PDB file of C-alpha atoms in Angstrom:
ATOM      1  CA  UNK A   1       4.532  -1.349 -15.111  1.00  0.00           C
ATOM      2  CA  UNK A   2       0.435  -1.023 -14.200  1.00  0.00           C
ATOM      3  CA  UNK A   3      -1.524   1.010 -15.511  1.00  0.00           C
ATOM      4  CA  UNK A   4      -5.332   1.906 -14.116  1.00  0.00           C
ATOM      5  CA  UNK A   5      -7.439   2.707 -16.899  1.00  0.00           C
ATOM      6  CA  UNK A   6      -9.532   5.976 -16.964  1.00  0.00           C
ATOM      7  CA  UNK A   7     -12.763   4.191 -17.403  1.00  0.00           C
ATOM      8  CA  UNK A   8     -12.439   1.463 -14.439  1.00  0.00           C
ATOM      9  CA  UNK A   9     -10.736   3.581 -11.584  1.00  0.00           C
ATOM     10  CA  UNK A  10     -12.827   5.330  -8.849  1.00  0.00           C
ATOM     11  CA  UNK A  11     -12.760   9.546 -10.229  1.00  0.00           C
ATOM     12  CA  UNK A  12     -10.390  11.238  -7.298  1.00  0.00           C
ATOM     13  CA  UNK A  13     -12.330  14.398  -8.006  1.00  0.00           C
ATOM     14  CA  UNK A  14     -15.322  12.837  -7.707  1.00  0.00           C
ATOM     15  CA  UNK A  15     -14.772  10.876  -4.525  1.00  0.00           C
ATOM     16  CA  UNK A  16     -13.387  13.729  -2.840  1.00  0.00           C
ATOM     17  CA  UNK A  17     -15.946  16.365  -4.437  1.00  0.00           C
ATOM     18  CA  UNK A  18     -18.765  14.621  -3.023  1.00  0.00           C
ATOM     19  CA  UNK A  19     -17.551  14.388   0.012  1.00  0.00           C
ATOM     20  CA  UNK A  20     -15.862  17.610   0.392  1.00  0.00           C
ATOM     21  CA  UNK A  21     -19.157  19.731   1.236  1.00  0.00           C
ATOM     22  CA  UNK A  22     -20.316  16.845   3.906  1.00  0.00           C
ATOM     23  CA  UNK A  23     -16.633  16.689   5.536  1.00  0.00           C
ATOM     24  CA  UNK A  24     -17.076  20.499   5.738  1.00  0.00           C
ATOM     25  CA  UNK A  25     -20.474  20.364   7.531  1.00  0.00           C
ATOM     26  CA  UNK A  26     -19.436  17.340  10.128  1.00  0.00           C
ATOM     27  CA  UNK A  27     -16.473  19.272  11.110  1.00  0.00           C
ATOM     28  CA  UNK A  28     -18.207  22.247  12.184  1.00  0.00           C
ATOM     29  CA  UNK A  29     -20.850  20.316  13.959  1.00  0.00           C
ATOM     30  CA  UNK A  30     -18.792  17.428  15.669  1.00  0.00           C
ATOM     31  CA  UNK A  31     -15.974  15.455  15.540  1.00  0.00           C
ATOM     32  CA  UNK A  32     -16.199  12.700  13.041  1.00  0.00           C
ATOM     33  CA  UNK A  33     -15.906   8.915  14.722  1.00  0.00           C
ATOM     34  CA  UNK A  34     -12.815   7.468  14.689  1.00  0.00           C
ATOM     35  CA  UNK A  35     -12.048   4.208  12.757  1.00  0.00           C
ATOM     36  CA  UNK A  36     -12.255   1.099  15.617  1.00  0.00           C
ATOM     37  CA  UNK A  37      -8.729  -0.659  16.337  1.00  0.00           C
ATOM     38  CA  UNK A  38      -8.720  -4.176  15.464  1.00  0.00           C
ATOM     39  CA  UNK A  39      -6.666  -6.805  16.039  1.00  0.00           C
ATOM     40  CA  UNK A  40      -3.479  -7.321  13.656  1.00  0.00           C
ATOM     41  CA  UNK A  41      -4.036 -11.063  13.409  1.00  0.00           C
ATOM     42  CA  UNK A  42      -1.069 -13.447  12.888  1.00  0.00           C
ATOM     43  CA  UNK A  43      -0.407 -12.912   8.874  1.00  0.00           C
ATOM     44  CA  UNK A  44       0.912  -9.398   8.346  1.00  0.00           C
ATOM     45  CA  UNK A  45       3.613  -9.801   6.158  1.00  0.00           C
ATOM     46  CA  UNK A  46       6.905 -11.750   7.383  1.00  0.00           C
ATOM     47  CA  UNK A  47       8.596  -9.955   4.456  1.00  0.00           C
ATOM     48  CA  UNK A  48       6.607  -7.434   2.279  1.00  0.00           C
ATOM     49  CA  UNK A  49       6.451  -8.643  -1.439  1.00  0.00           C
ATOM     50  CA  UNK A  50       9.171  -6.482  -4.027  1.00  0.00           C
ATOM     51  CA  UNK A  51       5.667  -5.735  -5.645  1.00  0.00           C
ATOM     52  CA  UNK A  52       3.615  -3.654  -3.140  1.00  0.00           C
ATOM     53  CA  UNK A  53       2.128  -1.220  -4.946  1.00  0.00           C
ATOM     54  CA  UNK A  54      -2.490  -0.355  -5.436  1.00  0.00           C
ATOM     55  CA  UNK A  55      -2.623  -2.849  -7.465  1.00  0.00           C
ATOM     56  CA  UNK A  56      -3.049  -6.427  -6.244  1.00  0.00           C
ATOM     57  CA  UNK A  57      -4.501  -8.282  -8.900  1.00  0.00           C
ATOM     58  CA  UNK A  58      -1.346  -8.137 -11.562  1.00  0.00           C
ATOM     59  CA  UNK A  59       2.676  -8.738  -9.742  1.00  0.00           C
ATOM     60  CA  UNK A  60       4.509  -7.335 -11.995  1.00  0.00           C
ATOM     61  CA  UNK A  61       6.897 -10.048 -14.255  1.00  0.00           C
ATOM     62  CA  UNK A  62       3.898 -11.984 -14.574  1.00  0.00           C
ATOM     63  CA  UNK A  63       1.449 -12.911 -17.047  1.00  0.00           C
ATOM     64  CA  UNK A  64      -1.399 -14.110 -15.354  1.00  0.00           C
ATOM     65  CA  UNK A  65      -3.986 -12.148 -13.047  1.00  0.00           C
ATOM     66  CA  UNK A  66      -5.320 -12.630  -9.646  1.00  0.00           C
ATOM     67  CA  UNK A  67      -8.352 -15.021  -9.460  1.00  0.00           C
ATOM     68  CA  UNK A  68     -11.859 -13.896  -7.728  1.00  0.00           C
ATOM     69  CA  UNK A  69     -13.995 -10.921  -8.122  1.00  0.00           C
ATOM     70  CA  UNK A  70     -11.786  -7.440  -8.523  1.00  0.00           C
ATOM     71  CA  UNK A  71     -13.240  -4.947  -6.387  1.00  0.00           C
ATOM     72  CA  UNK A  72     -11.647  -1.090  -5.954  1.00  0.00           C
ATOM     73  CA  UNK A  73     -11.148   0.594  -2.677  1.00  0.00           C
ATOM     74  CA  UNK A  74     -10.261   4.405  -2.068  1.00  0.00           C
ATOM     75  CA  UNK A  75     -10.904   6.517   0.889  1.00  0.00           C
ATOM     76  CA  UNK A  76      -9.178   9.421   2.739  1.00  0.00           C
ATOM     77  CA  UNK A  77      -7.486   9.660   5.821  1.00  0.00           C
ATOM     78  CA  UNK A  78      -8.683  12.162   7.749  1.00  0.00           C
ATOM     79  CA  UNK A  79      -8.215  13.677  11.767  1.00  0.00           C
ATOM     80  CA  UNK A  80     -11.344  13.350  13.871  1.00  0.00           C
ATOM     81  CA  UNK A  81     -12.038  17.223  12.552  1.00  0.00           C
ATOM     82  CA  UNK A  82     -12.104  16.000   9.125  1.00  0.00           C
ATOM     83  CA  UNK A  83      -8.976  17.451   7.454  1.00  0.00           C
ATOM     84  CA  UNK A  84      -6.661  15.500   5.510  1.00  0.00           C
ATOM     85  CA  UNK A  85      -3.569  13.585   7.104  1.00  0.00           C
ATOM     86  CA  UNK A  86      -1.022  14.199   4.735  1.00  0.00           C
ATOM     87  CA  UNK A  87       1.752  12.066   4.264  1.00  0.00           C
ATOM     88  CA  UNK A  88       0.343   9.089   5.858  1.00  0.00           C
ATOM     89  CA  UNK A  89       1.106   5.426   4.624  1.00  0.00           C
ATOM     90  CA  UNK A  90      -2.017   3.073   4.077  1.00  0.00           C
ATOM     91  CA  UNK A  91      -1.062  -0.988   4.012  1.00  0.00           C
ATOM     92  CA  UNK A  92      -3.838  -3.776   2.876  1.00  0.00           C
ATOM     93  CA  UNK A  93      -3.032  -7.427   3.580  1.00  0.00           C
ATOM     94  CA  UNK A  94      -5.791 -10.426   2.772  1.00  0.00           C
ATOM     95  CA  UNK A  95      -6.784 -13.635   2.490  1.00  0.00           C
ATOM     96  CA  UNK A  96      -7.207 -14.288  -1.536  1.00  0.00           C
ATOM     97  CA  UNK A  97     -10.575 -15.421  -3.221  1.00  0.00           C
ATOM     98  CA  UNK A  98      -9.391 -19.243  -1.204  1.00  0.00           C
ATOM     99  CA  UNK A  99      -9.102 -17.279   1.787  1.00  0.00           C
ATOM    100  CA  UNK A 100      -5.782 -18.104   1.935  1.00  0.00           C
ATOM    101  CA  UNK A 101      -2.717 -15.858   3.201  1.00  0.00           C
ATOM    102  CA  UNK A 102       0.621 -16.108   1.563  1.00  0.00           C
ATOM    103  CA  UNK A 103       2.499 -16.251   5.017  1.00  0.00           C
ATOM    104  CA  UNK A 104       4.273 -19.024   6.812  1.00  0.00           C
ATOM    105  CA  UNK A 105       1.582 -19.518   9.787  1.00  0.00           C
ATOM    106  CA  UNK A 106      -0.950 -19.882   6.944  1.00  0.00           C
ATOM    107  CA  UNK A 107      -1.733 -23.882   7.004  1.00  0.00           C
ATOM    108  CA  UNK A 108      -3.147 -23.786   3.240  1.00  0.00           C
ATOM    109  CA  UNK A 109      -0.518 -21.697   1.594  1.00  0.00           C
ATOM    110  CA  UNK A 110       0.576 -24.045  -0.960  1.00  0.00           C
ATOM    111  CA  UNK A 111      -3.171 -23.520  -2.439  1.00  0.00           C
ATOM    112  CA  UNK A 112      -3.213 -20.473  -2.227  1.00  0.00           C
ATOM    113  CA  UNK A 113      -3.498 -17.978  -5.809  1.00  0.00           C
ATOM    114  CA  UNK A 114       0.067 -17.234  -6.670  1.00  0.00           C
ATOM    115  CA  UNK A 115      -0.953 -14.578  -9.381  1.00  0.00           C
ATOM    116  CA  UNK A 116      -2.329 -12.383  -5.781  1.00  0.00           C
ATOM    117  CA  UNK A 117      -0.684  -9.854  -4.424  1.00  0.00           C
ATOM    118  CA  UNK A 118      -1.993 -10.060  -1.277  1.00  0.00           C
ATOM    119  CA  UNK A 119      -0.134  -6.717   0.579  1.00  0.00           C
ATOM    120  CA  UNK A 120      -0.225  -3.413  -0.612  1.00  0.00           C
ATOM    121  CA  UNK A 121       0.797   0.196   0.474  1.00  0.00           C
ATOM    122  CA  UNK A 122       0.608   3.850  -1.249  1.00  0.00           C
ATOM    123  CA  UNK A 123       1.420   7.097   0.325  1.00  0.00           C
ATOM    124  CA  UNK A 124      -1.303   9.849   0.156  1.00  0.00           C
ATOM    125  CA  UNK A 125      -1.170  13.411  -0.777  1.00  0.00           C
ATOM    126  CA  UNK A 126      -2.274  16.410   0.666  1.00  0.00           C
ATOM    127  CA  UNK A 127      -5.994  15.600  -0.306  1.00  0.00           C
ATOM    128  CA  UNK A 128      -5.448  12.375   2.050  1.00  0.00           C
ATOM    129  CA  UNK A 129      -6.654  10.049  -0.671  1.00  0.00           C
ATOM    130  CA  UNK A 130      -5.575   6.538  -1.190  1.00  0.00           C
ATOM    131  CA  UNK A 131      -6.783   3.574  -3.143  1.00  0.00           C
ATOM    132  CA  UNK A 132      -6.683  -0.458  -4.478  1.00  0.00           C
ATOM    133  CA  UNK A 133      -7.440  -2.754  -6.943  1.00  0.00           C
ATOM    134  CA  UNK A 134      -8.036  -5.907  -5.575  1.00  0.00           C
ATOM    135  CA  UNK A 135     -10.461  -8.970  -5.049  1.00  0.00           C
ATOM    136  CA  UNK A 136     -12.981  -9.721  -2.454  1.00  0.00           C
ATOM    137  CA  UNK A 137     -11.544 -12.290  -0.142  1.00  0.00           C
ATOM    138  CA  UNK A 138     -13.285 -15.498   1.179  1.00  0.00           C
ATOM    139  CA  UNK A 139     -14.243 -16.067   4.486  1.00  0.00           C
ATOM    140  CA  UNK A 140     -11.930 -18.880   6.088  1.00  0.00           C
ATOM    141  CA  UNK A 141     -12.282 -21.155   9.351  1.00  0.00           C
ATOM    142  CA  UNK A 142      -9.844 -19.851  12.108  1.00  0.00           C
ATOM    143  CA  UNK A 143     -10.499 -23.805  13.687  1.00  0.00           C
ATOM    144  CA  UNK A 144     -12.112 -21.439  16.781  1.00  0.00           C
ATOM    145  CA  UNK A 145     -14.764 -20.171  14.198  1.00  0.00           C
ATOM    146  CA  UNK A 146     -15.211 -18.439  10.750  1.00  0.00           C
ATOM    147  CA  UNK A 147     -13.936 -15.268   9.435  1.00  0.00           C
ATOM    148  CA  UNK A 148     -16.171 -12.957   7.437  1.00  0.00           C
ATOM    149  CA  UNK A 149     -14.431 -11.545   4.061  1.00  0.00           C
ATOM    150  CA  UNK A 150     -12.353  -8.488   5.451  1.00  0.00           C
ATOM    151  CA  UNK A 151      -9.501  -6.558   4.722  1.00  0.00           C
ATOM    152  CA  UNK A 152      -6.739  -5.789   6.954  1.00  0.00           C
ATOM    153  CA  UNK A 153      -5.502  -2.169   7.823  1.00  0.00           C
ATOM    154  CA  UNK A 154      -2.595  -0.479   8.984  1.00  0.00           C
ATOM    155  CA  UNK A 155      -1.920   3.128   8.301  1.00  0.00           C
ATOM    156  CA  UNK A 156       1.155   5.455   9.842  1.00  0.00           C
ATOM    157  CA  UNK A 157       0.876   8.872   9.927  1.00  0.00           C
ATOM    158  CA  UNK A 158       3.525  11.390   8.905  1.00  0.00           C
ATOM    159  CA  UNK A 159       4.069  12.254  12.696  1.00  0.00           C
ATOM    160  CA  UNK A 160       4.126   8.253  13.716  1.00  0.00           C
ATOM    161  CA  UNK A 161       0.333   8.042  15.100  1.00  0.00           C
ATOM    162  CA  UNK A 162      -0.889   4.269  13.896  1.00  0.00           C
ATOM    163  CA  UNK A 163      -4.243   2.654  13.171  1.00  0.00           C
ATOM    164  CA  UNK A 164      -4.422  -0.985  12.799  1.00  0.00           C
ATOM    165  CA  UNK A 165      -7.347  -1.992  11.801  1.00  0.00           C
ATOM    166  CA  UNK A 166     -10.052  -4.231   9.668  1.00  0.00           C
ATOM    167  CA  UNK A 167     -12.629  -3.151   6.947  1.00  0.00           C
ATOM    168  CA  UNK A 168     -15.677  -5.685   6.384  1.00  0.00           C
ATOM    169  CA  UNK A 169     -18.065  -5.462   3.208  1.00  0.00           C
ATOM    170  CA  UNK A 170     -21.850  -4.234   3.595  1.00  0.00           C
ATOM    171  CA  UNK A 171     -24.412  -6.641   3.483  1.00  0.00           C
ATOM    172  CA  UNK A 172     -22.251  -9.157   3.827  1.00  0.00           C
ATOM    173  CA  UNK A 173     -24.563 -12.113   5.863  1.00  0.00           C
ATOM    174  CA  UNK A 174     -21.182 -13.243   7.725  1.00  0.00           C
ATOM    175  CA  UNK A 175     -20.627 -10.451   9.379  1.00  0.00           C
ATOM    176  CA  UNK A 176     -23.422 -11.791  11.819  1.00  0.00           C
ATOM    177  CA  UNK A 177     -21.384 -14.890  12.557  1.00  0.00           C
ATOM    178  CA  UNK A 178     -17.864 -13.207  13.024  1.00  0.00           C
ATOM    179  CA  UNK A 179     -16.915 -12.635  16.469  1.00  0.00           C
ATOM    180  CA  UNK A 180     -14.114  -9.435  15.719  1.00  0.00           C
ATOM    181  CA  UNK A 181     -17.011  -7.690  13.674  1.00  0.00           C
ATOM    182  CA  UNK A 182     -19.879  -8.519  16.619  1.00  0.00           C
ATOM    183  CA  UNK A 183     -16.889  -7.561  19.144  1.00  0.00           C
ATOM    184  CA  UNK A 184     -17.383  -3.789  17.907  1.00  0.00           C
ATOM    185  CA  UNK A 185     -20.408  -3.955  20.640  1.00  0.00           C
ATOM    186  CA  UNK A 186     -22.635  -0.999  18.743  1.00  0.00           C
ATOM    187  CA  UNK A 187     -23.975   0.151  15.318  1.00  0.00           C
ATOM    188  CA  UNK A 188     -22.147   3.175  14.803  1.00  0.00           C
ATOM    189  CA  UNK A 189     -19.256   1.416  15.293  1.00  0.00           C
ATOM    190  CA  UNK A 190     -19.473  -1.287  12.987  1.00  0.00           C
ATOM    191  CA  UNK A 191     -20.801   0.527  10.840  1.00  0.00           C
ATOM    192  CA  UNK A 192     -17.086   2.970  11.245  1.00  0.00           C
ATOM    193  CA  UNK A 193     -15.566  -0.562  10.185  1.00  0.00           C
ATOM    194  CA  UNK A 194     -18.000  -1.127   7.378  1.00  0.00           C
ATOM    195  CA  UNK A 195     -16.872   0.128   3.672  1.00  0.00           C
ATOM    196  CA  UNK A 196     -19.782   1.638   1.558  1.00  0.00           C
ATOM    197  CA  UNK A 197     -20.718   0.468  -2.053  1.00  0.00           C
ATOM    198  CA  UNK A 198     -20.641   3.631  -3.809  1.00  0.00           C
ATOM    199  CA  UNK A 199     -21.350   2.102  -7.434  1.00  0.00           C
ATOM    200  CA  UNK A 200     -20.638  -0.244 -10.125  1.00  0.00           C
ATOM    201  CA  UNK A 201     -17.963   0.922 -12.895  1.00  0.00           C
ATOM    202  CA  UNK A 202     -16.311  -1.639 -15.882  1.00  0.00           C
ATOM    203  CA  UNK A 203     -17.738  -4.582 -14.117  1.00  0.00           C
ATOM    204  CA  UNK A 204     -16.048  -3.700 -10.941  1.00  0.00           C
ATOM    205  CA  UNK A 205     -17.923  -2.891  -7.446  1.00  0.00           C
ATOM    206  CA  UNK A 206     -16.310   0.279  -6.136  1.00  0.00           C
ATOM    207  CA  UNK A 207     -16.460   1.219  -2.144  1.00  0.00           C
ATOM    208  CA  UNK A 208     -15.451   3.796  -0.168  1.00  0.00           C
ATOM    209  CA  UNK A 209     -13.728   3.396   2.959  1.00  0.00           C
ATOM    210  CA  UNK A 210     -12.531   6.489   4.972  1.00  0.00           C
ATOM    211  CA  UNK A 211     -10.189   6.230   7.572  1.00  0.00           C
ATOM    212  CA  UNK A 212     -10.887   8.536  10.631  1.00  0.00           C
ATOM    213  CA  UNK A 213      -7.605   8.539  12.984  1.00  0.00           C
ATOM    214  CA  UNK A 214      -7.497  10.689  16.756  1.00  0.00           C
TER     215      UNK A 214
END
């Protein structure tokens, strides 16, 4: 079994305590922007692993840990009026610190980190909070042109509404060569895609990534 240790996991209460005031205030002013659609791309999972859970760095029967840099990820899921979306499922697939897939379409999978999850999925509560543990992925070469490091969305709403979607890293110099990221045409909008370093905690950079659904 995992276990996330007190002193390396993003504080629920504090992620959603921050934010609770500002959610407040956006709601009664406007609705908040909705989170872009992105293309699937060709590796969601053919089969989803037997060990799916928030933590992709450790599959569970094995000894050894996912290579690369870990990173954490937690958000909320939230309606354009800023409430929480209870109930919804939240699914991460990646590339791993090769920027390899483990798929069959992938043409480098026998390289690729066997000790990495790659997929996960949690259910959130009535707060609408989710998050990872995992590693920053690598960009890769498509053969049609690069990838910047990105992780893949898809999250299902109790009443069946879907998002599919992609979250890229701030600051990340990529970005600027990626044609999905420069595809979302303005600012707001890629920055709506764009996850937000909130801090450093146990070695581990820590961003925030809400999801906004209509």
């Amino acid at each position: 079994m995992k276990h996330w240790g007190k002193d390396v996991l993003i504080s629920r209460r504090g992620l959603i305590g921050v934010g609770a005031g500002l959610l407040v205030a956006q709601a009664a002013r406007a609705d908040l922007l909705i989170t872009p659609e992105q293309t699937t791309g060709p590796f969601y999972p053919h089969e989803k692993p037997s060990d799916s859970d928030m933590d992709l760095t450790i599959i569970n029967g094995r000894s050894g840990t996912a290579q690369g840099r870990v990173i954490e990820l937690a958000g909320r899921v939230l309606a354009v009026k800023g409430y929480p979306l209870k109930g919804a499922i939240v699914e991460i697939w990646q590339a791993d610190s090769r920027g390899i897939y483990n798929h069959p379409f992938e043409r480098h999978r026998r390289l690729r980190d066997n000790n990495f999850q790659g997929f996960g999925a949690v259910k959130v509560g009535a707060d609408g909070f989710y998050r990872f543990r995992t590693i920053k992925p690598r960009f890769y070469d498509t053969g049609a042109g690069l990838r910047t490091p990105h992780i893949h969305y898809r999250v299902v709403t109790a009443d069946r509404r879907e998002l599919v979607t992609q979250m890229y890293f701030p600051g990340e110099p990529m970005n600027r060569q990626d044609g999905i990221y420069l595809g979302l045409r303005s600012k707001a909008v890629q920055a709506a895609a764009t996850a937000r370093l909130i801090g450093v905690k146990g070695g581990f950079n820590q961003y925030r990534y809400d999801l906004v659904i209509a």
